[in-house]
């Protein structure tokens, strides 16, 4: 099955003083266009009229103005999709990214051993220079410019910590991704706010399972949320966006590392398919009060899934989504499968019918894989016992095994005793 795959490469622009001034002016103009688009959309104005007015009125090249307005309306569309949660603000200041299409809003040229750029942020005033970045990124971009198998796509110019960057999307148009119907291993994925659980099932048995912890994301998100609230209460709203950007960069980097580890683990199995819970269905089912809704709705489930999906696709591994109904409440043992909300308490799963204990997300990942096997009309293995829960926790030296059981009854190959699974 052919599937187009997109990768983002990051480069430094390093413009001269005039180029910096032009980019700074364009960033502020893009912010004005964004704010005005959001304001008018909130007032219920027709979106086609908003596009027409702002694209012609903006002091930006036409292509960039179109993409800024499009991105603004996508933010509003996402807000409505998730039941009026996390409404975009139309009062923010500061720089806003300049998005443009290749050979329309920006261009690239190979010269000697360098890649030259021209970013047309403002009409008739292009910013020119030489891209700098990692050798690997420069080589991939050079290949994309020269090869028919790659396509150079949309880019974003941004300002970060006083530096000017260009984030360029390149797409491989002919990557081969296996047909999910040919998969021999189904890997269920259970994503929580500080871990991701994986369970690999074959038609005759469970292959393996693992829980990858990433507590740093939850901890840092809470820290940044607390700092932003303190700044807002002190009336220092100008710092709010700076904290938000730092948080976004931290989460983005951590999710890349976690998704890379997930794909490495999945790649061990023969012709796997990765199966997620449907994110829209999952978000619609969340209603635990204002505080918990804020935490859970703002978690980067979608971004982690996207990172895993495209990294897996580069390895030829397909992805799928299933309805998450009862996956976290049902006992995954075939001899039981008793389903009730009382079975789950935070990270601990304890079946009130058979007494089996498990890591709640590992249990959910197994149920997700079982659902996909049924969906593919495959044999679902009779699971009478399960492997010991194994955790990987990311540390400075990389992923390391962590003990997940503390009681003798849970040691050994199986973790189906009545005690022993830690939180």
PDB file of N, CA and C in Angstrom, residues 33-57 65 69-70 72-73 76:
ATOM      1  N   UNK A  33      -3.312  39.377  11.861  1.00  0.00           N
ATOM      2  CA  UNK A  33      -4.248  38.647  11.004  1.00  0.00           C
ATOM      3  C   UNK A  33      -4.879  37.487  11.776  1.00  0.00           C
ATOM      4  N   UNK A  34      -4.054  36.774  12.540  1.00  0.00           N
ATOM      5  CA  UNK A  34      -4.575  35.664  13.344  1.00  0.00           C
ATOM      6  C   UNK A  34      -5.628  36.171  14.331  1.00  0.00           C
ATOM      7  N   UNK A  35      -5.295  37.205  15.096  1.00  0.00           N
ATOM      8  CA  UNK A  35      -6.218  37.728  16.101  1.00  0.00           C
ATOM      9  C   UNK A  35      -7.527  38.188  15.471  1.00  0.00           C
ATOM     10  N   UNK A  36      -7.434  38.881  14.334  1.00  0.00           N
ATOM     11  CA  UNK A  36      -8.633  39.392  13.693  1.00  0.00           C
ATOM     12  C   UNK A  36      -9.492  38.249  13.139  1.00  0.00           C
ATOM     13  N   UNK A  37      -8.842  37.210  12.624  1.00  0.00           N
ATOM     14  CA  UNK A  37      -9.589  36.047  12.138  1.00  0.00           C
ATOM     15  C   UNK A  37     -10.356  35.386  13.279  1.00  0.00           C
ATOM     16  N   UNK A  38      -9.679  35.168  14.407  1.00  0.00           N
ATOM     17  CA  UNK A  38     -10.328  34.536  15.567  1.00  0.00           C
ATOM     18  C   UNK A  38     -11.459  35.412  16.088  1.00  0.00           C
ATOM     19  N   UNK A  39     -11.220  36.726  16.171  1.00  0.00           N
ATOM     20  CA  UNK A  39     -12.251  37.642  16.695  1.00  0.00           C
ATOM     21  C   UNK A  39     -13.514  37.583  15.846  1.00  0.00           C
ATOM     22  N   UNK A  40     -13.357  37.656  14.544  1.00  0.00           N
ATOM     23  CA  UNK A  40     -14.517  37.659  13.659  1.00  0.00           C
ATOM     24  C   UNK A  40     -15.218  36.299  13.644  1.00  0.00           C
ATOM     25  N   UNK A  41     -14.434  35.229  13.749  1.00  0.00           N
ATOM     26  CA  UNK A  41     -15.044  33.899  13.804  1.00  0.00           C
ATOM     27  C   UNK A  41     -15.867  33.730  15.080  1.00  0.00           C
ATOM     28  N   UNK A  42     -15.361  34.248  16.194  1.00  0.00           N
ATOM     29  CA  UNK A  42     -16.112  34.187  17.449  1.00  0.00           C
ATOM     30  C   UNK A  42     -17.423  34.966  17.352  1.00  0.00           C
ATOM     31  N   UNK A  43     -17.418  36.045  16.572  1.00  0.00           N
ATOM     32  CA  UNK A  43     -18.626  36.863  16.405  1.00  0.00           C
ATOM     33  C   UNK A  43     -19.628  36.234  15.452  1.00  0.00           C
ATOM     34  N   UNK A  44     -19.313  35.072  14.919  1.00  0.00           N
ATOM     35  CA  UNK A  44     -20.244  34.361  14.072  1.00  0.00           C
ATOM     36  C   UNK A  44     -20.264  34.806  12.624  1.00  0.00           C
ATOM     37  N   UNK A  45     -19.238  35.523  12.167  1.00  0.00           N
ATOM     38  CA  UNK A  45     -19.201  35.971  10.782  1.00  0.00           C
ATOM     39  C   UNK A  45     -18.911  34.808   9.839  1.00  0.00           C
ATOM     40  N   UNK A  46     -19.346  34.942   8.614  1.00  0.00           N
ATOM     41  CA  UNK A  46     -19.150  33.909   7.609  1.00  0.00           C
ATOM     42  C   UNK A  46     -17.655  33.709   7.347  1.00  0.00           C
ATOM     43  N   UNK A  47     -17.207  32.456   7.401  1.00  0.00           N
ATOM     44  CA  UNK A  47     -15.782  32.178   7.265  1.00  0.00           C
ATOM     45  C   UNK A  47     -15.253  32.503   5.876  1.00  0.00           C
ATOM     46  N   UNK A  48     -16.062  32.342   4.853  1.00  0.00           N
ATOM     47  CA  UNK A  48     -15.615  32.694   3.497  1.00  0.00           C
ATOM     48  C   UNK A  48     -15.372  34.190   3.375  1.00  0.00           C
ATOM     49  N   UNK A  49     -16.216  34.992   4.024  1.00  0.00           N
ATOM     50  CA  UNK A  49     -16.013  36.446   4.006  1.00  0.00           C
ATOM     51  C   UNK A  49     -14.766  36.835   4.793  1.00  0.00           C
ATOM     52  N   UNK A  50     -14.534  36.149   5.901  1.00  0.00           N
ATOM     53  CA  UNK A  50     -13.324  36.410   6.690  1.00  0.00           C
ATOM     54  C   UNK A  50     -12.088  36.142   5.847  1.00  0.00           C
ATOM     55  N   UNK A  51     -12.074  35.022   5.152  1.00  0.00           N
ATOM     56  CA  UNK A  51     -10.939  34.684   4.295  1.00  0.00           C
ATOM     57  C   UNK A  51     -10.713  35.768   3.240  1.00  0.00           C
ATOM     58  N   UNK A  52     -11.772  36.120   2.548  1.00  0.00           N
ATOM     59  CA  UNK A  52     -11.645  37.084   1.463  1.00  0.00           C
ATOM     60  C   UNK A  52     -11.133  38.427   1.958  1.00  0.00           C
ATOM     61  N   UNK A  53     -11.678  38.910   3.072  1.00  0.00           N
ATOM     62  CA  UNK A  53     -11.295  40.227   3.590  1.00  0.00           C
ATOM     63  C   UNK A  53      -9.856  40.246   4.079  1.00  0.00           C
ATOM     64  N   UNK A  54      -9.500  39.288   4.918  1.00  0.00           N
ATOM     65  CA  UNK A  54      -8.186  39.325   5.555  1.00  0.00           C
ATOM     66  C   UNK A  54      -7.061  38.941   4.604  1.00  0.00           C
ATOM     67  N   UNK A  55      -7.319  38.038   3.685  1.00  0.00           N
ATOM     68  CA  UNK A  55      -6.268  37.659   2.735  1.00  0.00           C
ATOM     69  C   UNK A  55      -5.910  38.820   1.815  1.00  0.00           C
ATOM     70  N   UNK A  56      -6.897  39.652   1.472  1.00  0.00           N
ATOM     71  CA  UNK A  56      -6.622  40.803   0.602  1.00  0.00           C
ATOM     72  C   UNK A  56      -6.111  42.003   1.389  1.00  0.00           C
ATOM     73  N   UNK A  57      -6.460  42.085   2.670  1.00  0.00           N
ATOM     74  CA  UNK A  57      -6.091  43.247   3.491  1.00  0.00           C
ATOM     75  C   UNK A  57      -4.709  43.102   4.127  1.00  0.00           C
ATOM     76  N   UNK A  65      -0.532  35.007   3.719  1.00  0.00           N
ATOM     77  CA  UNK A  65      -1.788  35.486   4.305  1.00  0.00           C
ATOM     78  C   UNK A  65      -2.848  34.390   4.276  1.00  0.00           C
ATOM     79  N   UNK A  69      -4.565  32.674   7.747  1.00  0.00           N
ATOM     80  CA  UNK A  69      -6.018  32.657   7.956  1.00  0.00           C
ATOM     81  C   UNK A  69      -6.515  31.218   8.067  1.00  0.00           C
ATOM     82  N   UNK A  70      -5.992  30.347   7.215  1.00  0.00           N
ATOM     83  CA  UNK A  70      -6.404  28.939   7.251  1.00  0.00           C
ATOM     84  C   UNK A  70      -6.061  28.301   8.596  1.00  0.00           C
ATOM     85  N   UNK A  72      -5.683  29.803  11.437  1.00  0.00           N
ATOM     86  CA  UNK A  72      -6.535  30.412  12.465  1.00  0.00           C
ATOM     87  C   UNK A  72      -7.905  29.742  12.489  1.00  0.00           C
ATOM     88  N   UNK A  73      -8.489  29.543  11.311  1.00  0.00           N
ATOM     89  CA  UNK A  73      -9.810  28.926  11.245  1.00  0.00           C
ATOM     90  C   UNK A  73      -9.752  27.454  11.644  1.00  0.00           C
ATOM     91  N   UNK A  76     -10.151  27.342  15.325  1.00  0.00           N
ATOM     92  CA  UNK A  76     -11.554  27.475  15.714  1.00  0.00           C
ATOM     93  C   UNK A  76     -12.322  26.182  15.435  1.00  0.00           C
TER      94      UNK A  76
END
